[in-house]
CSV table of N, CA and C in Angstrom, one decimal:
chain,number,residue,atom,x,y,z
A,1,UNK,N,141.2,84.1,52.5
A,1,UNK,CA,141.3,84.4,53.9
A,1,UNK,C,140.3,85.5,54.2
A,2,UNK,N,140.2,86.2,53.5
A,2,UNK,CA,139.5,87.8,54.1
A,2,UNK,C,138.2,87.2,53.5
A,3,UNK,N,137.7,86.4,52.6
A,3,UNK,CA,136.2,86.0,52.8
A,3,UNK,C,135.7,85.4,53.9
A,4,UNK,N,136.6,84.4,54.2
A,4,UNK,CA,136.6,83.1,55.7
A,4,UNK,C,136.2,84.6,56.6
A,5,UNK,N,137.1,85.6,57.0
A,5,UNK,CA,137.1,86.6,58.2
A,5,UNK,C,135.5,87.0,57.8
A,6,UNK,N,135.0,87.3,56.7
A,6,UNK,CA,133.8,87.8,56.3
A,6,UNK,C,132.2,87.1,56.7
A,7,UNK,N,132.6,85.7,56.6
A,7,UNK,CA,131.5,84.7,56.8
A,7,UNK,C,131.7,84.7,58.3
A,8,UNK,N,132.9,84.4,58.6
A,8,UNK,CA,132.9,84.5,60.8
A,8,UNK,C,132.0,85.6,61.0
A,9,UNK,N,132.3,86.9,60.7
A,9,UNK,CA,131.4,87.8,61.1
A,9,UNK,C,129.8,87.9,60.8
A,10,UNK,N,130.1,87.5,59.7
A,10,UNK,CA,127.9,87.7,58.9
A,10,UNK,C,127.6,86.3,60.4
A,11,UNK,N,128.2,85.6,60.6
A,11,UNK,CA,127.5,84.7,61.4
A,11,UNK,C,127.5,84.9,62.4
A,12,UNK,N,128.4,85.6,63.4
A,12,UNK,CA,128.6,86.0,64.4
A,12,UNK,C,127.4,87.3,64.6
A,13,UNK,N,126.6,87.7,64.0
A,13,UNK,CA,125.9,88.7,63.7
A,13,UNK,C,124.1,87.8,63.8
A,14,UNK,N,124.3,87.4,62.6
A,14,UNK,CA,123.1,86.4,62.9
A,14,UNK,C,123.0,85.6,63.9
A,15,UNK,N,123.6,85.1,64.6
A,15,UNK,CA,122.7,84.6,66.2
A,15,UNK,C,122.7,85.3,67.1
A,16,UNK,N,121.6,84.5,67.7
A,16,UNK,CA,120.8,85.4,68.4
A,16,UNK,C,121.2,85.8,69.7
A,17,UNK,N,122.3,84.5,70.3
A,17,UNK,CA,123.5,84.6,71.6
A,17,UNK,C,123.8,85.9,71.0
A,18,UNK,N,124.6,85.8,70.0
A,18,UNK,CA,125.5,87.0,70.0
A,18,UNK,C,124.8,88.5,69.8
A,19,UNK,N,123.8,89.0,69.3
A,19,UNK,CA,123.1,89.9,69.1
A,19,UNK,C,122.8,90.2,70.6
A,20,UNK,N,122.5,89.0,71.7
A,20,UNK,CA,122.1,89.8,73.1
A,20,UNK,C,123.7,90.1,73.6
A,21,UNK,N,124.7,89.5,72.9
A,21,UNK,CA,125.1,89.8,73.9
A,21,UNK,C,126.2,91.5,74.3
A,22,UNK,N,125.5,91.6,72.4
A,22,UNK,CA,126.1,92.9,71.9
A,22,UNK,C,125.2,93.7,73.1
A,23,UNK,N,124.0,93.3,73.0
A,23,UNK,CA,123.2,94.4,73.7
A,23,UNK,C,123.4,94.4,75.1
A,24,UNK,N,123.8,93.3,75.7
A,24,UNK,CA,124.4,93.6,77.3
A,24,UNK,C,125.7,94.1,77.5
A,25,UNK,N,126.3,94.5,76.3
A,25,UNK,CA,128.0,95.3,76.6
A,25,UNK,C,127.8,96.4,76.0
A,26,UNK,N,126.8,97.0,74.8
A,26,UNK,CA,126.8,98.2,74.9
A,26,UNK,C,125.5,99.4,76.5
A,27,UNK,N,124.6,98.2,76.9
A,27,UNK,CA,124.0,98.7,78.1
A,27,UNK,C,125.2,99.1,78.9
A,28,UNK,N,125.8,98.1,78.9
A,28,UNK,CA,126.8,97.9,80.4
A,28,UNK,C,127.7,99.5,79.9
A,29,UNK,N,128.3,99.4,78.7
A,29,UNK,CA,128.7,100.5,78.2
A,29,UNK,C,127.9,102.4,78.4
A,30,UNK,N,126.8,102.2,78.4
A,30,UNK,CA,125.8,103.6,78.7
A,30,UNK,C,125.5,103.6,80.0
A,31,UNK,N,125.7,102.6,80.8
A,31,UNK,CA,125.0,102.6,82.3
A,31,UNK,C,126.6,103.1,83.1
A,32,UNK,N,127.6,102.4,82.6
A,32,UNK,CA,129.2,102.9,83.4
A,32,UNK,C,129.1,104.5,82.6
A,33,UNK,N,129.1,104.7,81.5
A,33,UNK,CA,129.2,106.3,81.4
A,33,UNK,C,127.8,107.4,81.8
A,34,UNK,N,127.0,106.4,82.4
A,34,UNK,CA,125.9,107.6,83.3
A,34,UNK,C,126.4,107.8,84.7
A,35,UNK,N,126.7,106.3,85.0
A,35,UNK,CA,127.1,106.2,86.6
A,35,UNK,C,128.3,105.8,86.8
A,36,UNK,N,129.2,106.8,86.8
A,36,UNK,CA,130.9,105.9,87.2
A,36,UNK,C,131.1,105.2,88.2
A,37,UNK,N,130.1,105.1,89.1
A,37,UNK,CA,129.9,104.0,90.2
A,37,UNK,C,130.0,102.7,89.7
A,38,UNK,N,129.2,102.5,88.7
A,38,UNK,CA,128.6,101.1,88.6
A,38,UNK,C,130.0,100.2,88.3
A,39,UNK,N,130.9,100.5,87.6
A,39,UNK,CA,132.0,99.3,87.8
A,39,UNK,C,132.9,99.4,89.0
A,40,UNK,N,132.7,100.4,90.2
A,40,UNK,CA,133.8,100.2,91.7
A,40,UNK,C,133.4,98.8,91.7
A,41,UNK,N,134.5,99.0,92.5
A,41,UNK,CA,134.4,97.2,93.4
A,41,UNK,C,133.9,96.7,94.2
A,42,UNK,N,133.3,97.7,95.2
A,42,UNK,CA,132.1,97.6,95.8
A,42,UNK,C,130.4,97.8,95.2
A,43,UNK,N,130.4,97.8,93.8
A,43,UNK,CA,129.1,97.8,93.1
A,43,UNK,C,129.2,96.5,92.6
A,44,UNK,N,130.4,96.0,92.4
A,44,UNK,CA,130.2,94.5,91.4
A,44,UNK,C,131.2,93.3,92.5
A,45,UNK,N,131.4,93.3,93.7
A,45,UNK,CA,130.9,92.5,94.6
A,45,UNK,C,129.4,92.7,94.9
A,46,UNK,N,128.8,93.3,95.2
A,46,UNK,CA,127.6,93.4,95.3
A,46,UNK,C,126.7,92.7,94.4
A,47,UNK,N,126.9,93.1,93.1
A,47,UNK,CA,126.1,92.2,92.1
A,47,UNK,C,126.6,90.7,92.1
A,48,UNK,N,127.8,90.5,92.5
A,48,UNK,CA,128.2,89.0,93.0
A,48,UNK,C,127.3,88.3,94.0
A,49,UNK,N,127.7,89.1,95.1
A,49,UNK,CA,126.8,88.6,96.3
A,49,UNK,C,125.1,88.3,96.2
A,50,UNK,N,124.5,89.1,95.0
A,50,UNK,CA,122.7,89.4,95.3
A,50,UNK,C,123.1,87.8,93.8
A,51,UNK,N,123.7,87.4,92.8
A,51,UNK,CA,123.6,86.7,92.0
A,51,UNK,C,124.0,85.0,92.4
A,52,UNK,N,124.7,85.2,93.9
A,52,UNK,CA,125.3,84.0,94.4
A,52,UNK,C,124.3,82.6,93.9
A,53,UNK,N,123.2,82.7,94.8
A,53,UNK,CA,122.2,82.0,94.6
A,53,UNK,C,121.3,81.0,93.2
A,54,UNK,N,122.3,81.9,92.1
A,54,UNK,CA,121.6,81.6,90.9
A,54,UNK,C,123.0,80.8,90.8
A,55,UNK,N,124.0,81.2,91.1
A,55,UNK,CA,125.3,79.9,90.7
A,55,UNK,C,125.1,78.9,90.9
A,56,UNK,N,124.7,78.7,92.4
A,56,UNK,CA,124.5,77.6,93.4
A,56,UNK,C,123.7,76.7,92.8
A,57,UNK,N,122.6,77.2,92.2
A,57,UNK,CA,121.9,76.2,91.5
A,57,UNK,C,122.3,76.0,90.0
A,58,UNK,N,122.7,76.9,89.5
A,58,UNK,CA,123.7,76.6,88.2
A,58,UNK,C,124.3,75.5,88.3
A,59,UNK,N,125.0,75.4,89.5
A,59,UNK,CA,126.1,74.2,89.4
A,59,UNK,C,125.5,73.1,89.9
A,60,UNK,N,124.7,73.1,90.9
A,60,UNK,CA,123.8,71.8,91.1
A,60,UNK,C,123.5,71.1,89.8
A,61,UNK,N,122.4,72.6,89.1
A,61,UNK,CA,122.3,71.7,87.5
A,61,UNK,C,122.7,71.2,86.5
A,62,UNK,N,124.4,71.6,86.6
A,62,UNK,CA,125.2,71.1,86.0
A,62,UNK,C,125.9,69.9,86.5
A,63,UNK,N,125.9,69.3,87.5
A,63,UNK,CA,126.4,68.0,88.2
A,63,UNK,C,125.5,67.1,88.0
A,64,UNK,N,124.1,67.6,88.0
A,64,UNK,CA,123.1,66.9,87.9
A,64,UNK,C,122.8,66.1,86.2
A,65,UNK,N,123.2,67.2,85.1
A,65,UNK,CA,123.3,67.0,83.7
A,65,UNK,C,124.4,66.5,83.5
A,66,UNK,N,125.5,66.5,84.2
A,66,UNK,CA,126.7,65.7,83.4
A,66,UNK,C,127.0,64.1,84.5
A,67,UNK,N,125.7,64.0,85.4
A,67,UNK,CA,125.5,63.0,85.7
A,67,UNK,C,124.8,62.3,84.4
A,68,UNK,N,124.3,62.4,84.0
A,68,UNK,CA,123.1,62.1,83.2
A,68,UNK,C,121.6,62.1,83.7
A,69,UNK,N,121.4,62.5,84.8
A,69,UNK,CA,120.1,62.3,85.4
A,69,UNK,C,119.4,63.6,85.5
A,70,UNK,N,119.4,64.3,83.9
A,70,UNK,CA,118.5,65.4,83.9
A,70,UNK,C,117.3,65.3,84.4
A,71,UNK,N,116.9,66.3,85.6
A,71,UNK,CA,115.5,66.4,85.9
A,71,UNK,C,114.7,67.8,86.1
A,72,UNK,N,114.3,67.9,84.9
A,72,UNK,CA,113.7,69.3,85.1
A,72,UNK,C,112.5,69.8,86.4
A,73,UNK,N,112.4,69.2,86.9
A,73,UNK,CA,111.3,69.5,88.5
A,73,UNK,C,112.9,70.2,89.2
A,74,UNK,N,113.9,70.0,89.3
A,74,UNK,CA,114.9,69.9,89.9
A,74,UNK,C,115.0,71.8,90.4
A,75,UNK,N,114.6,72.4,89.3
A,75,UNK,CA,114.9,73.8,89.2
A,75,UNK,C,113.3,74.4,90.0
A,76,UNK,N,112.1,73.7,89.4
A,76,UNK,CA,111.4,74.1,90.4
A,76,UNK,C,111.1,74.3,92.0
A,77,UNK,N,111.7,72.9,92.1
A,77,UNK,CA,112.0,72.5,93.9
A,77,UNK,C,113.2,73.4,94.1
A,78,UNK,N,113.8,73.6,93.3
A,78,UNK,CA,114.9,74.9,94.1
A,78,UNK,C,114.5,76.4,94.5
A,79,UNK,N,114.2,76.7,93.3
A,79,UNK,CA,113.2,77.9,93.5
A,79,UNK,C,112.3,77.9,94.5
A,80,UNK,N,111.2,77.1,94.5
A,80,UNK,CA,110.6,76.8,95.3
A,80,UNK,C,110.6,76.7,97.0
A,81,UNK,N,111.7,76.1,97.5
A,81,UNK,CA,112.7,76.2,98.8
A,81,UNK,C,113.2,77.3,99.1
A,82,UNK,N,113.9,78.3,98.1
A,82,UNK,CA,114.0,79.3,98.1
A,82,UNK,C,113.4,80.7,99.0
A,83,UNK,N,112.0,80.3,98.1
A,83,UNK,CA,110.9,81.2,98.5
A,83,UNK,C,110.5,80.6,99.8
A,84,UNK,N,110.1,80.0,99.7
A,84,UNK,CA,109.5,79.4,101.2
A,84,UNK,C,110.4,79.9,102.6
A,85,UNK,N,111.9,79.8,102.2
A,85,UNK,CA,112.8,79.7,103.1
A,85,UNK,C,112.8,81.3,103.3
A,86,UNK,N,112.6,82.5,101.9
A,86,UNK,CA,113.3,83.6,102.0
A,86,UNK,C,111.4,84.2,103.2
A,87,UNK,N,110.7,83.3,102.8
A,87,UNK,CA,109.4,84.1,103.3
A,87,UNK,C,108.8,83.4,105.1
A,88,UNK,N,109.9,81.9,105.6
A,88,UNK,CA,109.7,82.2,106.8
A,88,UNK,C,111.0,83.2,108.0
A,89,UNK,N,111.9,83.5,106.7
A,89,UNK,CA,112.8,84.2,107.4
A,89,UNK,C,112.3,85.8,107.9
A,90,UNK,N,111.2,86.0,106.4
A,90,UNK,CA,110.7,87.2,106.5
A,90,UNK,C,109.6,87.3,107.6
A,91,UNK,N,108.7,86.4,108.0
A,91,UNK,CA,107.7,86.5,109.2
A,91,UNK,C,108.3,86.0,110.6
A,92,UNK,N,109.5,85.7,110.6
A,92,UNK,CA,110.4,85.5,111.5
A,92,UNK,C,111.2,87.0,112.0
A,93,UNK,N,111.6,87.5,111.4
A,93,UNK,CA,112.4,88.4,111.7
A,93,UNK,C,114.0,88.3,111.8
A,94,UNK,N,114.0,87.3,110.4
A,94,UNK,CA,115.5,86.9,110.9
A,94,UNK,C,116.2,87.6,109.6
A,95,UNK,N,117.3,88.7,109.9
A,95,UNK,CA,117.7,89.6,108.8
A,95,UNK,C,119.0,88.6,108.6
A,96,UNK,N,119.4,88.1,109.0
A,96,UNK,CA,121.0,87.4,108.9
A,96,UNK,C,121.0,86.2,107.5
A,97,UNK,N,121.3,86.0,106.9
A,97,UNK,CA,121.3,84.7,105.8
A,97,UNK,C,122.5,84.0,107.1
A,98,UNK,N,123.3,83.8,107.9
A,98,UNK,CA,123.4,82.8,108.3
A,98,UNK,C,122.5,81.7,108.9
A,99,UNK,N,121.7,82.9,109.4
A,99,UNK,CA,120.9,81.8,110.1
A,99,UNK,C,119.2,80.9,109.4
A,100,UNK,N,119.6,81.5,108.3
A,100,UNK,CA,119.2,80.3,106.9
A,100,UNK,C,119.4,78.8,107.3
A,101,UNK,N,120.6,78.8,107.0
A,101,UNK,CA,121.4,77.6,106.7
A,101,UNK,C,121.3,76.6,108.3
């Protein structure tokens, strides 16, 4: 048993998921003890709200893959639309994301 627990770990160590992900929990770990702000609730709705956009298309490309009809342009034309849309709102003067949509 305590070898089995041994080998989980040496592997758990060796990939490379896991190595970043050590490194985004001890960041997150030095950035909450510089700034006791950063985990209120009003700092991580915030990081919800500015990340929305990357779900949205997360999940498009996940309906799209477990359709079967992987299309990698799919991600370009999203991004793509994005910009276009974030930069005629910007020579418009339109501060609202309602009126995006």
């Amino acid at each position: 048993m305590e070898k089995l627990v041994s080998k989980n770990w040496k592997s758990l160590f060796t990939k490379t998921q896991s190595f970043i992900l050590f490194i985004i929990i001890g960041y997150l770990i030095f950035v909450t003890l510089s700034n006791s702000l950063f985990l209120s609730p009003e700092n991580l709705l915030e990081i919800v709200r500015a990340s929305s956009w990357m779900w949205i298309l997360g999940m498009a490309v996940l309906i799209v893959m477990i359709s079967g009809g992987f299309d990698l342009s799919f991600a370009s034309i999203a991004v793509g639309a994005t910009y276009i849309t974030a930069m005629v709102m910007v020579k418009n003067g339109i501060d609202n994301l309602f009126f995006a949509f």
